[in-house]
mmCIF file of N, CA and C in Angstrom:
data_model
loop_
_atom_site.group_PDB
_atom_site.id
_atom_site.type_symbol
_atom_site.label_atom_id
_atom_site.label_comp_id
_atom_site.label_asym_id
_atom_site.label_seq_id
_atom_site.Cartn_x
_atom_site.Cartn_y
_atom_site.Cartn_z
ATOM 1 N N ILE A 819 -73.627 -39.194 175.051
ATOM 2 C CA ILE A 819 -72.527 -39.425 174.132
ATOM 3 C C ILE A 819 -71.432 -38.380 174.336
ATOM 4 N N ALA A 820 -71.831 -37.144 174.576
ATOM 5 C CA ALA A 820 -70.836 -36.084 174.761
ATOM 6 C C ALA A 820 -69.956 -36.354 175.971
ATOM 7 N N GLU A 821 -70.557 -36.817 177.071
ATOM 8 C CA GLU A 821 -69.771 -37.120 178.264
ATOM 9 C C GLU A 821 -68.768 -38.239 177.989
ATOM 10 N N TRP A 822 -69.188 -39.257 177.244
ATOM 11 C CA TRP A 822 -68.298 -40.358 176.894
ATOM 12 C C TRP A 822 -67.124 -39.839 176.057
ATOM 13 N N GLY A 823 -67.407 -38.935 175.127
ATOM 14 C CA GLY A 823 -66.352 -38.361 174.293
ATOM 15 C C GLY A 823 -65.339 -37.577 175.111
ATOM 16 N N VAL A 824 -65.818 -36.784 176.050
ATOM 17 C CA VAL A 824 -64.926 -36.002 176.904
ATOM 18 C C VAL A 824 -64.093 -36.941 177.776
ATOM 19 N N GLU A 825 -64.717 -37.977 178.331
ATOM 20 C CA GLU A 825 -63.968 -38.920 179.169
ATOM 21 C C GLU A 825 -62.934 -39.683 178.344
ATOM 22 N N SER A 826 -63.266 -40.061 177.121
ATOM 23 C CA SER A 826 -62.296 -40.738 176.246
ATOM 24 C C SER A 826 -61.117 -39.822 175.945
ATOM 25 N N CYS A 827 -61.399 -38.575 175.701
ATOM 26 C CA CYS A 827 -60.350 -37.593 175.435
ATOM 27 C C CYS A 827 -59.483 -37.409 176.675
ATOM 28 N N ARG A 828 -60.099 -37.399 177.838
ATOM 29 C CA ARG A 828 -59.347 -37.261 179.088
ATOM 30 C C ARG A 828 -58.369 -38.428 179.267
ATOM 31 N N VAL A 829 -58.810 -39.649 178.973
ATOM 32 C CA VAL A 829 -57.939 -40.822 179.076
ATOM 33 C C VAL A 829 -56.752 -40.677 178.116
ATOM 34 N N LEU A 830 -57.030 -40.263 176.887
ATOM 35 C CA LEU A 830 -55.966 -40.030 175.910
ATOM 36 C C LEU A 830 -54.994 -38.971 176.422
ATOM 37 N N PHE A 831 -55.525 -37.884 176.970
ATOM 38 C CA PHE A 831 -54.678 -36.795 177.450
ATOM 39 C C PHE A 831 -53.854 -37.211 178.668
ATOM 40 N N LEU A 832 -54.389 -38.069 179.523
ATOM 41 C CA LEU A 832 -53.597 -38.573 180.648
ATOM 42 C C LEU A 832 -52.365 -39.314 180.133
ATOM 43 N N ARG A 833 -52.557 -40.137 179.118
ATOM 44 C CA ARG A 833 -51.438 -40.885 178.532
ATOM 45 C C ARG A 833 -50.450 -39.956 177.831
ATOM 46 N N LEU A 834 -50.990 -39.005 177.059
ATOM 47 C CA LEU A 834 -50.116 -38.071 176.350
ATOM 48 C C LEU A 834 -49.349 -37.191 177.326
ATOM 49 N N ASP A 835 -50.006 -36.739 178.381
ATOM 50 C CA ASP A 835 -49.340 -35.896 179.364
ATOM 51 C C ASP A 835 -48.162 -36.640 180.000
ATOM 52 N N ALA A 836 -48.367 -37.891 180.348
ATOM 53 C CA ALA A 836 -47.287 -38.700 180.921
ATOM 54 C C ALA A 836 -46.156 -38.885 179.906
ATOM 55 N N HIS A 837 -46.516 -39.115 178.647
ATOM 56 C CA HIS A 837 -45.519 -39.298 177.591
ATOM 57 C C HIS A 837 -44.689 -38.034 177.388
ATOM 58 N N LEU A 838 -45.347 -36.885 177.425
ATOM 59 C CA LEU A 838 -44.640 -35.622 177.191
ATOM 60 C C LEU A 838 -43.702 -35.243 178.337
ATOM 61 N N LYS A 839 -43.762 -35.974 179.436
ATOM 62 C CA LYS A 839 -42.781 -35.777 180.512
ATOM 63 C C LYS A 839 -41.426 -36.360 180.121
ATOM 64 N N THR A 840 -41.419 -37.249 179.123
ATOM 65 C CA THR A 840 -40.193 -37.945 178.737
ATOM 66 C C THR A 840 -39.632 -37.506 177.391
ATOM 67 N N THR A 841 -40.350 -36.678 176.664
ATOM 68 C CA THR A 841 -39.921 -36.265 175.334
ATOM 69 C C THR A 841 -40.470 -34.882 175.014
ATOM 70 N N THR A 842 -39.891 -34.220 174.036
ATOM 71 C CA THR A 842 -40.326 -32.854 173.717
ATOM 72 C C THR A 842 -41.475 -32.802 172.726
ATOM 73 N N ASN A 843 -41.697 -33.888 172.000
ATOM 74 C CA ASN A 843 -42.765 -33.924 171.005
ATOM 75 C C ASN A 843 -43.500 -35.257 171.093
ATOM 76 N N VAL A 844 -44.610 -35.370 170.407
ATOM 77 C CA VAL A 844 -45.453 -36.562 170.492
ATOM 78 C C VAL A 844 -44.708 -37.820 170.043
ATOM 79 N N ALA A 845 -43.973 -37.737 168.951
ATOM 80 C CA ALA A 845 -43.303 -38.925 168.401
ATOM 81 C C ALA A 845 -41.795 -38.927 168.672
ATOM 82 N N GLY A 846 -41.357 -38.233 169.683
ATOM 83 C CA GLY A 846 -39.935 -38.197 169.999
ATOM 84 C C GLY A 846 -39.414 -36.781 170.086
ATOM 85 N N ASP A 847 -38.144 -36.629 169.835
ATOM 86 C CA ASP A 847 -37.517 -35.311 169.964
ATOM 87 C C ASP A 847 -37.660 -34.430 168.730
ATOM 88 N N THR A 848 -38.155 -34.987 167.639
ATOM 89 C CA THR A 848 -38.297 -34.241 166.396
ATOM 90 C C THR A 848 -39.764 -33.898 166.148
ATOM 91 N N PHE A 849 -40.022 -32.651 165.778
ATOM 92 C CA PHE A 849 -41.367 -32.217 165.412
ATOM 93 C C PHE A 849 -41.849 -33.033 164.219
ATOM 94 N N SER A 850 -43.114 -33.494 164.256
ATOM 95 C CA SER A 850 -43.629 -34.336 163.176
ATOM 96 C C SER A 850 -45.125 -34.121 162.972
ATOM 97 N N ILE A 851 -45.681 -34.855 162.030
ATOM 98 C CA ILE A 851 -47.118 -34.809 161.753
ATOM 99 C C ILE A 851 -47.915 -35.221 162.989
ATOM 100 N N ALA A 852 -47.327 -36.039 163.855
ATOM 101 C CA ALA A 852 -48.010 -36.434 165.096
ATOM 102 C C ALA A 852 -48.276 -35.210 165.972
ATOM 103 N N ASP A 853 -47.361 -34.255 165.977
ATOM 104 C CA ASP A 853 -47.560 -33.026 166.750
ATOM 105 C C ASP A 853 -48.665 -32.169 166.144
ATOM 106 N N ILE A 854 -48.692 -32.101 164.836
ATOM 107 C CA ILE A 854 -49.733 -31.312 164.163
ATOM 108 C C ILE A 854 -51.106 -31.925 164.444
ATOM 109 N N THR A 855 -51.202 -33.238 164.355
ATOM 110 C CA THR A 855 -52.459 -33.923 164.633
ATOM 111 C C THR A 855 -52.865 -33.726 166.093
ATOM 112 N N GLY A 856 -51.922 -33.884 166.999
ATOM 113 C CA GLY A 856 -52.209 -33.676 168.414
ATOM 114 C C GLY A 856 -52.648 -32.254 168.711
ATOM 115 N N TYR A 857 -52.010 -31.310 168.063
ATOM 116 C CA TYR A 857 -52.367 -29.895 168.221
ATOM 117 C C TYR A 857 -53.825 -29.676 167.835
ATOM 118 N N GLU A 858 -54.239 -30.277 166.724
ATOM 119 C CA GLU A 858 -55.626 -30.140 166.262
ATOM 120 C C GLU A 858 -56.604 -30.775 167.251
ATOM 121 N N VAL A 859 -56.236 -31.903 167.825
ATOM 122 C CA VAL A 859 -57.090 -32.558 168.821
ATOM 123 C C VAL A 859 -57.249 -31.658 170.049
ATOM 124 N N VAL A 860 -56.167 -31.070 170.493
ATOM 125 C CA VAL A 860 -56.232 -30.169 171.645
ATOM 126 C C VAL A 860 -57.091 -28.954 171.310
ATOM 127 N N GLN A 861 -56.981 -28.434 170.109
ATOM 128 C CA GLN A 861 -57.820 -27.296 169.725
ATOM 129 C C GLN A 861 -59.303 -27.646 169.809
ATOM 130 N N ARG A 862 -59.663 -28.857 169.399
ATOM 131 C CA ARG A 862 -61.069 -29.290 169.487
ATOM 132 C C ARG A 862 -61.502 -29.400 170.943
ATOM 133 N N ALA A 863 -60.608 -29.908 171.790
ATOM 134 C CA ALA A 863 -60.926 -30.019 173.219
ATOM 135 C C ALA A 863 -61.110 -28.631 173.843
ATOM 136 N N ILE A 864 -60.297 -27.697 173.423
ATOM 137 C CA ILE A 864 -60.439 -26.318 173.906
ATOM 138 C C ILE A 864 -61.773 -25.747 173.439
ATOM 139 N N ALA A 865 -62.157 -26.048 172.216
ATOM 140 C CA ALA A 865 -63.409 -25.535 171.660
ATOM 141 C C ALA A 865 -64.627 -26.008 172.457
ATOM 142 N N ILE A 866 -64.554 -27.200 173.029
ATOM 143 C CA ILE A 866 -65.675 -27.688 173.841
ATOM 144 C C ILE A 866 -65.470 -27.356 175.318
ATOM 145 N N GLU A 867 -64.481 -26.510 175.587
ATOM 146 C CA GLU A 867 -64.195 -25.999 176.925
ATOM 147 C C GLU A 867 -63.811 -27.101 177.907
ATOM 148 N N MET A 868 -63.023 -28.048 177.420
ATOM 149 C CA MET A 868 -62.507 -29.104 178.289
ATOM 150 C C MET A 868 -61.495 -28.502 179.252
ATOM 151 N N ASN A 869 -61.509 -28.944 180.491
ATOM 152 C CA ASN A 869 -60.607 -28.442 181.526
ATOM 153 C C ASN A 869 -59.226 -29.082 181.361
ATOM 154 N N PHE A 870 -58.189 -28.257 181.280
ATOM 155 C CA PHE A 870 -56.814 -28.731 181.088
ATOM 156 C C PHE A 870 -55.945 -28.571 182.334
ATOM 157 N N ASP A 871 -56.550 -28.299 183.471
ATOM 158 C CA ASP A 871 -55.773 -28.046 184.681
ATOM 159 C C ASP A 871 -54.839 -29.195 185.046
ATOM 160 N N GLU A 872 -55.262 -30.430 184.821
ATOM 161 C CA GLU A 872 -54.444 -31.574 185.227
ATOM 162 C C GLU A 872 -53.396 -31.980 184.192
ATOM 163 N N PHE A 873 -53.382 -31.331 183.050
ATOM 164 C CA PHE A 873 -52.486 -31.726 181.956
ATOM 165 C C PHE A 873 -51.397 -30.674 181.726
ATOM 166 N N GLU A 874 -50.497 -30.525 182.676
ATOM 167 C CA GLU A 874 -49.464 -29.485 182.603
ATOM 168 C C GLU A 874 -48.549 -29.663 181.391
ATOM 169 N N GLN A 875 -48.150 -30.881 181.109
ATOM 170 C CA GLN A 875 -47.233 -31.134 179.995
ATOM 171 C C GLN A 875 -47.906 -30.837 178.654
ATOM 172 N N ILE A 876 -49.162 -31.220 178.524
ATOM 173 C CA ILE A 876 -49.889 -30.930 177.280
ATOM 174 C C ILE A 876 -50.042 -29.432 177.104
ATOM 175 N N ARG A 877 -50.383 -28.752 178.176
ATOM 176 C CA ARG A 877 -50.559 -27.298 178.086
ATOM 177 C C ARG A 877 -49.260 -26.625 177.640
ATOM 178 N N ALA A 878 -48.125 -27.019 178.215
ATOM 179 C CA ALA A 878 -46.835 -26.426 177.832
ATOM 180 C C ALA A 878 -46.489 -26.765 176.387
ATOM 181 N N TRP A 879 -46.697 -28.023 175.992
ATOM 182 C CA TRP A 879 -46.420 -28.467 174.619
ATOM 183 C C TRP A 879 -47.321 -27.714 173.632
ATOM 184 N N TYR A 880 -48.613 -27.596 173.963
ATOM 185 C CA TYR A 880 -49.558 -26.899 173.095
ATOM 186 C C TYR A 880 -49.177 -25.426 172.941
ATOM 187 N N GLU A 881 -48.842 -24.776 174.039
ATOM 188 C CA GLU A 881 -48.468 -23.354 173.974
ATOM 189 C C GLU A 881 -47.218 -23.149 173.134
ATOM 190 N N LYS A 882 -46.263 -24.075 173.235
ATOM 191 C CA LYS A 882 -45.039 -24.004 172.413
ATOM 192 C C LYS A 882 -45.409 -24.102 170.929
ATOM 193 N N LEU A 883 -46.268 -25.064 170.590
ATOM 194 C CA LEU A 883 -46.671 -25.218 169.192
ATOM 195 C C LEU A 883 -47.503 -24.029 168.721
ATOM 196 N N ASP A 884 -48.366 -23.538 169.588
ATOM 197 C CA ASP A 884 -49.207 -22.405 169.224
ATOM 198 C C ASP A 884 -48.350 -21.196 168.863
ATOM 199 N N ARG A 885 -47.311 -20.939 169.659
ATOM 200 C CA ARG A 885 -46.391 -19.822 169.333
ATOM 201 C C ARG A 885 -45.691 -20.092 168.000
ATOM 202 N N ARG A 886 -45.271 -21.319 167.796
ATOM 203 C CA ARG A 886 -44.571 -21.671 166.546
ATOM 204 C C ARG A 886 -45.468 -21.444 165.335
ATOM 205 N N PHE A 887 -46.701 -21.907 165.410
ATOM 206 C CA PHE A 887 -47.616 -21.764 164.286
ATOM 207 C C PHE A 887 -47.990 -20.314 164.036
ATOM 208 N N LYS A 888 -48.133 -19.527 165.106
ATOM 209 C CA LYS A 888 -48.471 -18.113 164.933
ATOM 210 C C LYS A 888 -47.315 -17.338 164.339
ATOM 211 N N LEU A 889 -46.084 -17.711 164.676
ATOM 212 C CA LEU A 889 -44.914 -17.043 164.095
ATOM 213 C C LEU A 889 -44.775 -17.344 162.612
ATOM 214 N N ASN A 890 -45.117 -18.562 162.233
ATOM 215 C CA ASN A 890 -44.962 -18.981 160.834
ATOM 216 C C ASN A 890 -46.207 -18.678 160.002
ATOM 217 N N GLY A 891 -47.226 -18.129 160.628
ATOM 218 C CA GLY A 891 -48.438 -17.725 159.935
ATOM 219 C C GLY A 891 -49.095 -18.831 159.266
#
């Protein structure tokens, strides 16, 4: 079951990574609840040590949000 979950997440991340090549946030150019939800999903993937090497756009988007959230406490 765990392998299926990781593979499902990978498929989602492939789609999101491609989408983030065309926009700055998940739901367009404006920060929204979709970004917060996506951020939480990525945090869970990081917690299970999922490899993010192939997801350059997600990594950049996540790091941008991570800095934003840490600045705002």
